[in-house]
Short mmCIF file of C-alpha atoms and ligand atoms in Angstrom, two decimals:
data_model
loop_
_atom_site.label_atom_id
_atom_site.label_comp_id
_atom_site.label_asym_id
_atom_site.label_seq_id
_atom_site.Cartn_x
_atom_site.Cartn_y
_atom_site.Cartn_z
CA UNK A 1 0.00 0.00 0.00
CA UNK A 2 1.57 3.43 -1.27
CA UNK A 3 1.78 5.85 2.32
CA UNK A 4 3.37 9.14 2.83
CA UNK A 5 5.34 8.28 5.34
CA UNK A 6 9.26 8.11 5.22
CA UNK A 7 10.79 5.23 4.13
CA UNK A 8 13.44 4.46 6.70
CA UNK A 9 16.31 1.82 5.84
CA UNK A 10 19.12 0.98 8.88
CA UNK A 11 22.23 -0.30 8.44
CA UNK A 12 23.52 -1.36 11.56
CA UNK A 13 21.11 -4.00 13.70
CA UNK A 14 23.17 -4.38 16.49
CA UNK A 15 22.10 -2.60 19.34
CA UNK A 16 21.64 0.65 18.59
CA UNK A 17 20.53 -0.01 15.41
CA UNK A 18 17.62 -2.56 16.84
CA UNK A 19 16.98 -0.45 19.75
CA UNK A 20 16.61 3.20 19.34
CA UNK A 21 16.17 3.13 15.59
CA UNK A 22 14.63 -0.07 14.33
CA UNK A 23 12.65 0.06 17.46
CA UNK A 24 11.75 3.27 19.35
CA UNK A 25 11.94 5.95 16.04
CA UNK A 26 8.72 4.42 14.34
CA UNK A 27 6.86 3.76 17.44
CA UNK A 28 7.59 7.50 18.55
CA UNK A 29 6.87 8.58 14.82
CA UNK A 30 4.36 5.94 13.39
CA UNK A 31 2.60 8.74 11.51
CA UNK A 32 5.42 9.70 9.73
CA UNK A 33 8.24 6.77 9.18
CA UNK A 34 8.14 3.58 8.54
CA UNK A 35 10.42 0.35 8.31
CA UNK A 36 11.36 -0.77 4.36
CA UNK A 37 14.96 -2.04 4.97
CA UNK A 38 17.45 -3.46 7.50
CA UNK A 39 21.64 -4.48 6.50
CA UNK A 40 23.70 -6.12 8.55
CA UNK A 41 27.35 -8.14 7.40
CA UNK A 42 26.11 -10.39 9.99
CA UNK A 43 23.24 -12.79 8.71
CA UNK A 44 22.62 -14.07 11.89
CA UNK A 45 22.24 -10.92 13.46
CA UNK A 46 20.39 -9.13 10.83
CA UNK A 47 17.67 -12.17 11.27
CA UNK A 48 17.49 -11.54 15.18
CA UNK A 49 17.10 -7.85 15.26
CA UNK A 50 14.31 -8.47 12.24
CA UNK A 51 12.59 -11.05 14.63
CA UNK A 52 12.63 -8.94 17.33
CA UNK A 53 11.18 -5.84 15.35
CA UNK A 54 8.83 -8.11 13.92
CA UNK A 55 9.71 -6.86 10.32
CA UNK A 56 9.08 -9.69 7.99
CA UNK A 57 7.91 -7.00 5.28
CA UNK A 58 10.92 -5.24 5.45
CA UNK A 59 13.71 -6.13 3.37
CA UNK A 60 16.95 -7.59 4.93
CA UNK A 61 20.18 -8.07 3.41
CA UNK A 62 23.72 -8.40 3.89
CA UNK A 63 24.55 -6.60 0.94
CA UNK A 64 24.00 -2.96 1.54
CA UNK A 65 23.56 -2.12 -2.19
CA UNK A 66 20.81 -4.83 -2.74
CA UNK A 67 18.85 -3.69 0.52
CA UNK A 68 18.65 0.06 -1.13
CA UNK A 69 18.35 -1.12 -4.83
CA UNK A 70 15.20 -3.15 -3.13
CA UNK A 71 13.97 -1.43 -0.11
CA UNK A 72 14.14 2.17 -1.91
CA UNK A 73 14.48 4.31 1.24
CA UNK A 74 14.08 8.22 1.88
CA UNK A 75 16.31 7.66 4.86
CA UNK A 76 19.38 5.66 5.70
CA UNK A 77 20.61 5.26 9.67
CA UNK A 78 23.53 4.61 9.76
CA UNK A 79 24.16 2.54 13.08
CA UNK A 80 27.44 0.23 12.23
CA UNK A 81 31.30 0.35 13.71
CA UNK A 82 32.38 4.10 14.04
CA UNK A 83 35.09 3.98 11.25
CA UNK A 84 32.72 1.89 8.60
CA UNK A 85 30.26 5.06 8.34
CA UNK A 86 32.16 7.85 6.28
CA UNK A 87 31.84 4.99 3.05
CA UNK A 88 28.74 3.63 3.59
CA UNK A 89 27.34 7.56 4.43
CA UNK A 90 28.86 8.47 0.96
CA UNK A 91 27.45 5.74 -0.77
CA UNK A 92 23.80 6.60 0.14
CA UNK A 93 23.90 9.98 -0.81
CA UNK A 94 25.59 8.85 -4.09
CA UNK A 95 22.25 6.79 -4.50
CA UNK A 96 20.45 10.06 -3.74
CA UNK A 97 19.13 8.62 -0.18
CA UNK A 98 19.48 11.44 2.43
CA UNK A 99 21.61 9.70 5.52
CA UNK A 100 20.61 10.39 9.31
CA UNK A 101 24.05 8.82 11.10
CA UNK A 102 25.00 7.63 14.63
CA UNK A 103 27.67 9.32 15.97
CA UNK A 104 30.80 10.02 15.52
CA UNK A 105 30.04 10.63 12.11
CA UNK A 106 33.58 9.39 10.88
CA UNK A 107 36.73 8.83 12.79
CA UNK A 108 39.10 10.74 10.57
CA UNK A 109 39.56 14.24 9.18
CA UNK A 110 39.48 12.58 5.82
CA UNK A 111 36.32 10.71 6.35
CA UNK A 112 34.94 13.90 7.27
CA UNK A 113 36.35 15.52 4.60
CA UNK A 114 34.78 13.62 2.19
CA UNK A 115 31.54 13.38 3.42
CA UNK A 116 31.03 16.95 3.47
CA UNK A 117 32.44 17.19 0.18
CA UNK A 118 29.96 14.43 -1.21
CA UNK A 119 27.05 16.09 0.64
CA UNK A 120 27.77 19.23 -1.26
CA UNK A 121 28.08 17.58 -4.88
CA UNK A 122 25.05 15.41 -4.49
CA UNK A 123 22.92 17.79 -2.38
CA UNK A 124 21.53 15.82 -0.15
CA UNK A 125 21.55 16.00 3.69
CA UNK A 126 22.96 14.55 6.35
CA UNK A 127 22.07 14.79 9.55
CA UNK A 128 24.06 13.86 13.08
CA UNK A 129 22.18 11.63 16.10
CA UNK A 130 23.29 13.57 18.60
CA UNK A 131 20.60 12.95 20.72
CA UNK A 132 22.45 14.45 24.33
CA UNK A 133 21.15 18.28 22.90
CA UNK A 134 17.87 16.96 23.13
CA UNK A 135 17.73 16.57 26.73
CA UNK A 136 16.06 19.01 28.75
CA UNK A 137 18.73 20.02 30.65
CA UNK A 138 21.02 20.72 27.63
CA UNK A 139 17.76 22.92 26.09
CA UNK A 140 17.66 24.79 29.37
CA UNK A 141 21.31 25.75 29.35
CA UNK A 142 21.43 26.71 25.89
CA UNK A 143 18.68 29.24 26.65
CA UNK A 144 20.90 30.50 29.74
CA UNK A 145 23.59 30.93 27.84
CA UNK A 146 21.61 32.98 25.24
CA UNK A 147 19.38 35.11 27.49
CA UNK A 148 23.13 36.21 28.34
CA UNK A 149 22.26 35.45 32.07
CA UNK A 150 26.26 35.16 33.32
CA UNK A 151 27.37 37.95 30.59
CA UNK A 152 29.78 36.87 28.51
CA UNK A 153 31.23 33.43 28.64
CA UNK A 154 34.54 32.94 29.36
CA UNK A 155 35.63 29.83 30.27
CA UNK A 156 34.18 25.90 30.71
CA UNK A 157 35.04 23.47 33.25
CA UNK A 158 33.50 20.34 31.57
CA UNK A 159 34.23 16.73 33.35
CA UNK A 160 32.60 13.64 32.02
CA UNK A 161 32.59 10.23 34.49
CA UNK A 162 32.28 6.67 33.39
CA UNK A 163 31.69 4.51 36.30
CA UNK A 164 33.32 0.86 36.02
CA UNK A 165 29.92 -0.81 34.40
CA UNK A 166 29.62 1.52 31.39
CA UNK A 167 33.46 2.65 30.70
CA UNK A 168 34.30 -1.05 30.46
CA UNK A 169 31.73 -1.76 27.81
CA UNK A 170 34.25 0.21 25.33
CA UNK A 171 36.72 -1.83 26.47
CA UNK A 172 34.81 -4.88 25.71
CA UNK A 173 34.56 -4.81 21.99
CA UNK A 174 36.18 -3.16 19.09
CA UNK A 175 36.05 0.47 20.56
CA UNK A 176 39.05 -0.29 22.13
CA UNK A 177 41.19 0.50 18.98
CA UNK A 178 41.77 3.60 17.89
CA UNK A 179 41.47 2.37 13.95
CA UNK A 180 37.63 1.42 14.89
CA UNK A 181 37.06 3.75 16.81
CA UNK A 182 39.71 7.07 16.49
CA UNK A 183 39.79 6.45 20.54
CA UNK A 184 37.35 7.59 22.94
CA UNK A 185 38.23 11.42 22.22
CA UNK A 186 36.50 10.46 19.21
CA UNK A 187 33.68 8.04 19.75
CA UNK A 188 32.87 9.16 23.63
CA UNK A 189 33.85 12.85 23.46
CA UNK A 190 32.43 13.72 19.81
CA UNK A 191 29.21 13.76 22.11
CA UNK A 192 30.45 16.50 24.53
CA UNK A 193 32.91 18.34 22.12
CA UNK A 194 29.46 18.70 20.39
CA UNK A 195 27.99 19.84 23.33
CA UNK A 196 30.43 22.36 23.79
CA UNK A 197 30.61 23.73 19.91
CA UNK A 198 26.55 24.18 20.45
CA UNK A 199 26.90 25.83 23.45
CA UNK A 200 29.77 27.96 23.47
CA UNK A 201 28.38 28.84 19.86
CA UNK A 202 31.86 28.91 17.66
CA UNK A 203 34.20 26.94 16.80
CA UNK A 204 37.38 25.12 18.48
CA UNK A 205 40.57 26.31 16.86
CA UNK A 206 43.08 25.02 18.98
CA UNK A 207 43.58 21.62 21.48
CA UNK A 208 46.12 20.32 24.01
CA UNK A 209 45.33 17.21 25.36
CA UNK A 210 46.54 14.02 27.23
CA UNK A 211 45.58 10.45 27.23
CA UNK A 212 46.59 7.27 29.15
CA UNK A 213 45.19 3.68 29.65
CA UNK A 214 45.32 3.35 33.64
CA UNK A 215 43.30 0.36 34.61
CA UNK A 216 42.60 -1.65 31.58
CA UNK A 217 44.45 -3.17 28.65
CA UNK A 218 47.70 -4.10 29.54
CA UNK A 219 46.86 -2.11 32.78
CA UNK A 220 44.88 -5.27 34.04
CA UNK A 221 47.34 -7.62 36.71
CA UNK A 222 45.81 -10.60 34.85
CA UNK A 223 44.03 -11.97 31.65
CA UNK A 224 42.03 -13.93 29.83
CA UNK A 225 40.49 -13.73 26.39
CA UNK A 226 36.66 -13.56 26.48
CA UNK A 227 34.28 -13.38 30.54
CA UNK A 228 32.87 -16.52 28.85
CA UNK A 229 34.73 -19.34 30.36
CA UNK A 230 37.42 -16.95 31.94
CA UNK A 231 39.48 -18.75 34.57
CA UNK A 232 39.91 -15.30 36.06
CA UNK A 233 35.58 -14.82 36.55
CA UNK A 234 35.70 -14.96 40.50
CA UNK A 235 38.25 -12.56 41.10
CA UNK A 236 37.66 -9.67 37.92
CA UNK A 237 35.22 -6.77 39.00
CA UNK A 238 34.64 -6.28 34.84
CA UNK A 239 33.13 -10.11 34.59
CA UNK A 240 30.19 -9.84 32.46
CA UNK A 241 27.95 -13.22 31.86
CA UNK A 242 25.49 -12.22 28.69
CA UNK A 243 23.83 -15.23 29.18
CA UNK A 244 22.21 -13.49 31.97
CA UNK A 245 20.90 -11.08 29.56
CA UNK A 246 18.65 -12.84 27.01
CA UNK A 247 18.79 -9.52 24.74
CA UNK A 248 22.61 -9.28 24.52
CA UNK A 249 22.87 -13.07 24.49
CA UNK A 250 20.27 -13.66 21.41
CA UNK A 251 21.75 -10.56 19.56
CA UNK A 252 25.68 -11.36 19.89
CA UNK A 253 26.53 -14.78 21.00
CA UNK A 254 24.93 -17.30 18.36
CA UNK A 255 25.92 -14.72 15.48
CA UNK A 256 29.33 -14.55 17.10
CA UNK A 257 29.92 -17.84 14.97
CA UNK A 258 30.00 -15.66 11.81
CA UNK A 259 32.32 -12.75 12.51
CA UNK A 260 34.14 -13.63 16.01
CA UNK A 261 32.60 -10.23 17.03
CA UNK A 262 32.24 -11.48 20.64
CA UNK A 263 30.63 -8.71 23.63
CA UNK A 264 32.27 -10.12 26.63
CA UNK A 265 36.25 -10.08 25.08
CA UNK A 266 38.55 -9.60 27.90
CA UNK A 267 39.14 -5.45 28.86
CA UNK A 268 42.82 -6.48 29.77
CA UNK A 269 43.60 -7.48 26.49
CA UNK A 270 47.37 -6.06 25.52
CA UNK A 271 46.65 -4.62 22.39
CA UNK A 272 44.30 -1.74 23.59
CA UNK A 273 45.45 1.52 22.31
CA UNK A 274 42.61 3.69 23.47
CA UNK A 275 43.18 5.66 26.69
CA UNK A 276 40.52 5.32 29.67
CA UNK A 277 41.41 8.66 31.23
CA UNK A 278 41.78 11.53 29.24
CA UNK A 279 42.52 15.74 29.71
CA UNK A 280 41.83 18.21 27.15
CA UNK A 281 42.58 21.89 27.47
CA UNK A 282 40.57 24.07 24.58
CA UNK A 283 40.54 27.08 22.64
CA UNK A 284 37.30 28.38 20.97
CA UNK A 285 37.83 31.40 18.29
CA UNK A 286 35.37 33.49 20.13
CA UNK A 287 38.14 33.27 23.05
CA UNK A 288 36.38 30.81 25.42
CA UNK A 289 38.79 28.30 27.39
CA UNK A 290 37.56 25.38 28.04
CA UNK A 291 39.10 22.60 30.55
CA UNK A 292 37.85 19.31 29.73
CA UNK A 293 37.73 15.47 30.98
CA UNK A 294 36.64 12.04 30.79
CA UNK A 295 37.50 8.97 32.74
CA UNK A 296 36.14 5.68 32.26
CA UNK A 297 36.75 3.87 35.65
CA UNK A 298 34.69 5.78 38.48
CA UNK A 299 32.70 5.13 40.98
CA UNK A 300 30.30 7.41 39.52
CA UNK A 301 28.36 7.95 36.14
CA UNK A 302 27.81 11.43 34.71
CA UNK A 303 28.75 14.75 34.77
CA UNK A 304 30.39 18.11 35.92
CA UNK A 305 29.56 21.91 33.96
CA UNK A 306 30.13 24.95 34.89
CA UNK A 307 30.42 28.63 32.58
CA UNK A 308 32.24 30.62 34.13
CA UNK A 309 30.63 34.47 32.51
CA UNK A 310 31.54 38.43 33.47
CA UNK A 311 28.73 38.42 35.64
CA UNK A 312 28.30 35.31 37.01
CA UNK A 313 28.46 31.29 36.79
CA UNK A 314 25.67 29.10 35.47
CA UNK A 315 26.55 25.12 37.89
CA UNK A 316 25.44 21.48 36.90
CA UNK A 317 26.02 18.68 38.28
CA UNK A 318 23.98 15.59 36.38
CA UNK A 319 24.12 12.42 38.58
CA UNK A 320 23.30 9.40 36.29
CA UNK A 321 24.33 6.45 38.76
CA UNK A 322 26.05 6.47 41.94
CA UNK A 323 26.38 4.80 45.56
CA UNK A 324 25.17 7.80 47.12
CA UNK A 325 21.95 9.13 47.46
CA UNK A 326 21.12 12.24 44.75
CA UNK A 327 18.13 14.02 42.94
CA UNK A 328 16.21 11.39 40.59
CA UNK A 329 14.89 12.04 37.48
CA UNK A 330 16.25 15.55 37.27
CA UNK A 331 19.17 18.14 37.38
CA UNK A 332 19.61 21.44 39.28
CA UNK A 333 21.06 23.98 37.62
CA UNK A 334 22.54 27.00 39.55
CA UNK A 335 22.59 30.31 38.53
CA UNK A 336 25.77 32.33 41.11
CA UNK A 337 25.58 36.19 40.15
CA UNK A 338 28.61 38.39 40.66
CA UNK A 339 26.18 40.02 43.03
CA UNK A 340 25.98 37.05 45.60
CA UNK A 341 22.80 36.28 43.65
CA UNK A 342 21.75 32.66 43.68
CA UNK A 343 19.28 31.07 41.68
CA UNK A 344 18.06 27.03 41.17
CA UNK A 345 16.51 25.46 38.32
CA UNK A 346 15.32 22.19 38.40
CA UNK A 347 14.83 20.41 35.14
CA UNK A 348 12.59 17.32 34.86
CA UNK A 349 14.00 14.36 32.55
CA UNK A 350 11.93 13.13 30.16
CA UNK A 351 10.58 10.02 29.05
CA UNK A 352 12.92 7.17 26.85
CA UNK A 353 16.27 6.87 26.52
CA UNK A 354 19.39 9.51 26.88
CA UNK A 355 17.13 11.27 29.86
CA UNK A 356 14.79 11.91 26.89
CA UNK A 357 16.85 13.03 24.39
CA UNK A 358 16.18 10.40 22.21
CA UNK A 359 12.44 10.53 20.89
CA UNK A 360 12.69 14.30 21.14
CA UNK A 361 15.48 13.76 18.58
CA UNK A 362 13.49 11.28 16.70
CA UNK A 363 10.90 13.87 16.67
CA UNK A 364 13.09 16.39 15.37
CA UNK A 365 14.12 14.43 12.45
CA UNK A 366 10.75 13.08 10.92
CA UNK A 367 7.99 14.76 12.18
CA UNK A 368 7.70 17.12 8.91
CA UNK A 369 5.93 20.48 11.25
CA UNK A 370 8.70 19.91 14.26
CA UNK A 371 10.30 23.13 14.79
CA UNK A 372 14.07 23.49 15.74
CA UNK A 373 13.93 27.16 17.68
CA UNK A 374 17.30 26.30 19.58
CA UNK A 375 18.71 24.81 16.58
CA UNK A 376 18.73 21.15 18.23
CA UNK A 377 19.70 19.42 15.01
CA UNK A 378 23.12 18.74 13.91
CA UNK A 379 24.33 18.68 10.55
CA UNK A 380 27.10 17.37 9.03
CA UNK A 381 28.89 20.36 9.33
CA UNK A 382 28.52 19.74 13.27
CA UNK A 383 28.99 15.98 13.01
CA UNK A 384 32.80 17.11 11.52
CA UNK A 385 33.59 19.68 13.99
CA UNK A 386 32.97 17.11 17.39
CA UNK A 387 35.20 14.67 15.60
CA UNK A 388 37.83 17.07 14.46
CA UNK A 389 38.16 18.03 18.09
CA UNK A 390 38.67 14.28 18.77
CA UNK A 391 40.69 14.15 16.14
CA UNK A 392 42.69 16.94 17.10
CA UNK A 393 42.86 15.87 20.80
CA UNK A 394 44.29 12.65 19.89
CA UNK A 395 46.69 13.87 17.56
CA UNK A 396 48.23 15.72 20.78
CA UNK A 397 47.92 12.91 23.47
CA UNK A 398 50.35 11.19 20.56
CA UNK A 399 52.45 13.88 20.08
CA UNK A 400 52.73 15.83 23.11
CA UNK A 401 52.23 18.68 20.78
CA UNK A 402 48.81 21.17 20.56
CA UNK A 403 47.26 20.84 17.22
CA UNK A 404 45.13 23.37 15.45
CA UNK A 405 41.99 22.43 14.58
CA UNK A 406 39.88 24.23 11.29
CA UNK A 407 43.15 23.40 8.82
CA UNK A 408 41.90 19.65 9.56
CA UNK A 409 38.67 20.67 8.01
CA UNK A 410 40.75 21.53 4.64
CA UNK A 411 43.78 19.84 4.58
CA UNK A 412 44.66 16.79 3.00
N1 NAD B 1 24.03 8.20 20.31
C1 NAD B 1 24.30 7.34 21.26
O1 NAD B 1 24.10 7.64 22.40
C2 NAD B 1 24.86 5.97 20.90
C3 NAD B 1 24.78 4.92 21.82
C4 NAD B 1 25.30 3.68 21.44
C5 NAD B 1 25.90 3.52 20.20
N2 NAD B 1 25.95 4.57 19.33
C6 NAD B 1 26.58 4.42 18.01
O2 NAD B 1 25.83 3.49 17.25
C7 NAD B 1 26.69 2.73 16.40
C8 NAD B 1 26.45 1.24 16.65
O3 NAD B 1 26.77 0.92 17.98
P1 NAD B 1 26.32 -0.49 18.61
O4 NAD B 1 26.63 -0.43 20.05
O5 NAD B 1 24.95 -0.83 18.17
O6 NAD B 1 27.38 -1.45 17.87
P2 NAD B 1 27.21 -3.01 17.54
O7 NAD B 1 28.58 -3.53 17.37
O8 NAD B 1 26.31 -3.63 18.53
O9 NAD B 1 26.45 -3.02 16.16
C9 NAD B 1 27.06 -2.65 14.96
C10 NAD B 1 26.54 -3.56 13.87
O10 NAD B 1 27.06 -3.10 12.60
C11 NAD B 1 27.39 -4.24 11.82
N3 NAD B 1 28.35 -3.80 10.81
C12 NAD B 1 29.66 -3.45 11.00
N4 NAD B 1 30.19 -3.03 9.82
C13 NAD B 1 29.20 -3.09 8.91
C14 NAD B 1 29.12 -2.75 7.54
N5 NAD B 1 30.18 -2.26 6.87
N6 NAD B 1 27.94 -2.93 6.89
C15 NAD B 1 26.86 -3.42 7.55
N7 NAD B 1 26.88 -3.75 8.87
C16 NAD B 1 28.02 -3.58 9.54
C17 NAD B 1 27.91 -5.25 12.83
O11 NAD B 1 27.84 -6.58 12.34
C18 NAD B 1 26.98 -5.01 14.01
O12 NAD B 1 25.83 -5.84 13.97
C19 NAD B 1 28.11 3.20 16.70
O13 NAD B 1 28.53 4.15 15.75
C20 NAD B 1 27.99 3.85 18.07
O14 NAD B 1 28.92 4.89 18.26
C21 NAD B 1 25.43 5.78 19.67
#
């Protein structure tokens, strides 16, 4: 039956690509999108997530071209390994499909390079899932910032905490190299450096940044190769047993068989490259310095942001998980005036996934009348900056060296 909804293909049915996208986007839009196609290199896993969705009428293949050649979408998601998108993103809008992409949206300055080069030639869009400016507390901040309630910005303290659950996950599976990932200054951080671009309003120019791998990798006092089986499982606080979670366990262990893409590989593995704590000192060309961090191995999950302004100091502190008791459900945000002034905000989460960021995104992208007042959705344009800065940041945890960013937008 002909509709006028939008034709949505993934590419990608692991988890994200099942979850959020094959699952949550057309229940939160089922006026407006609808399921044609789903790809996956992985038969076995393409069949599960299509079970799951219960989308016999889409098609599924394991050959990207056939899927679009057949399925015919508006829309491609891209949801696969970070450093597999740039191609597969250049492909679809070679085939004249617009592409909405997981983040990062590459993992190189090339990659970006040439996707913004093939968005321009082909002229059609892509847009970024950065779904963490669509939670409320982001929105509310960004209005702060604008109202010009702490005058003019001048510098960010910005400090991002994995606790041990969630920062091991990327040491788990093929995030843990840089060539899959471009590190977690690219993969992790392309989230935040976007936050910070959006917020701050300009550009970073310049980065100085360290990295090191402090408790996992070759970090670890012992080893083993996958949790399955370990001899180690008693005595490792990162043992993970999927077969406790029937999701994970249908989606990854069976189809394991095809790829050797297992979830539970060993996070002391000695061929890690990515770091788990990480410093980044930046420069924005409107002048605002911005001290940043991330560590993957803490007792806690989630975040510390302050702007520091000429009249005063907007304060968050977002507690996602921790022993300790703390606000549920929302964040405070303080407002310190020059003047002794003190003022709280609390914002409310909202419903489904990244404290509701994610159908508000979903929203965003393919519900035709959504408006986009605080400019919420990220191009490609965006998508490049966050990983430049990742880029960029990486480049000097290497080198020792700071490295400039815009000339990675042009050079070759
Ligand atoms: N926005 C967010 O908050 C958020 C959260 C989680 C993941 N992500 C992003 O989503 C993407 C997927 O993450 P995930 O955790 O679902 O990973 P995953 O490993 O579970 O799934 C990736 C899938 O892509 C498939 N694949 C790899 N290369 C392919 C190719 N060339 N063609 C077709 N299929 C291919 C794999 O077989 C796998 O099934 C990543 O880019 C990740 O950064 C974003």
């Amino acid at each position: 039956m002909q509709t006028n909804k939008r034709k949505l293909a993934i590419v990608g049915t692991g988890h994200r690509g099942a979850g959020t996208w094959g699952r949550d986007a057309p229940a939160t839009c089922a006026d407006d999108v609808e399921l044609v196609g789903l790809c996956d290199t992985n038969s076995a896993r393409l069949a599960v997530t299509r079970d799951r969705l219960g989308a016999a009428d889409a098609v599924a293949s394991t050959d990207l071209d056939e899927m679009l050649d057949r399925a015919k979408p508006h829309t491609l998601v891209v949801c696969t390994r970070d450093d597999t998108h740039a191609d597969i993103i250049v492909k679809a809008l070679e085939s004249g499909i617009d592409v909405v992409t997981e983040k990062p949206m590459a993992t190189t300055a090339e990659a970006c390079r040439r996707i913004l080069d093939a968005e321009r030639r082909t002229g059609r869009h892509v847009d970024v899932a950065f779904n963490y400016r669509f939670a409320p507390t982001s929105r509310k901040i960004r209005e702060l910032l604008a109202e010009g309630r702490i005058g003019k910005v001048s510098s960010v303290d910005f400090h991002w905490y994995l606790d041990t659950r969630h920062g091991a996950d990327y040491f788990r599976r093929w995030h843990a190299y840089k060539k899959n990932s471009g590190s977690l200054f690219v993969h992790k951080s392309t989230h935040h450096f976007d936050l910070l671009n959006w917020f701050i309003d300009s550009d970073p120019v310049r980065v100085f940044a360290q990295g090191s791998l402090r408790r996992y990798g070759r970090a670890g006092e012992f080893r083993g190769t996958r949790c399955k089986g370990c001899p180690h499982a008693d005595r490792c606080e990162f043992h993970l047993d999927i077969s406790k979670d029937p999701w994970l366990h249908a989606l990854y262990e069976a189809p394991s068989a095809e790829d050797g893409y297992v979830r539970d590989a060993c996070v002391f593995r000695e061929d890690i490259d990515i770091y788990d704590t990480m410093t980044a000192e930046l420069l924005y060309e409107n002048g605002v310095e911005v001290s940043y961090s991330l560590n993957a191995f803490m007792p806690i999950e989630g975040y510390h942001l302050a702007f520091n302004g000429t009249k005063g100091r907007i304060e968050v502190r977002m507690y996602e998980k921790q022993a300790f008791d703390a606000p549920v459900g929302e964040d405070e945000i303080l407002i310190l005036g020059t003047d002794r002034s003190v003022e709280r905000i609390k914002v409310s989460h909202g419903p489904g996934g990244h404290f509701g960021g994610d159908p508000l995104l979903h929203k965003n992208l393919f519900v035709p009348e959504a408006d986009d007042p605080m400019n919420q959705r990220a191009g490609a344009r965006a998508g490049a900056m966050s990983v430049l800065t990742g880029v960029a940041a990486t480049r000097s945890a290497e080198t020792g060296q700071p490295v400039d960013v815009l000339p990675l937008l042009e050079a070759g």
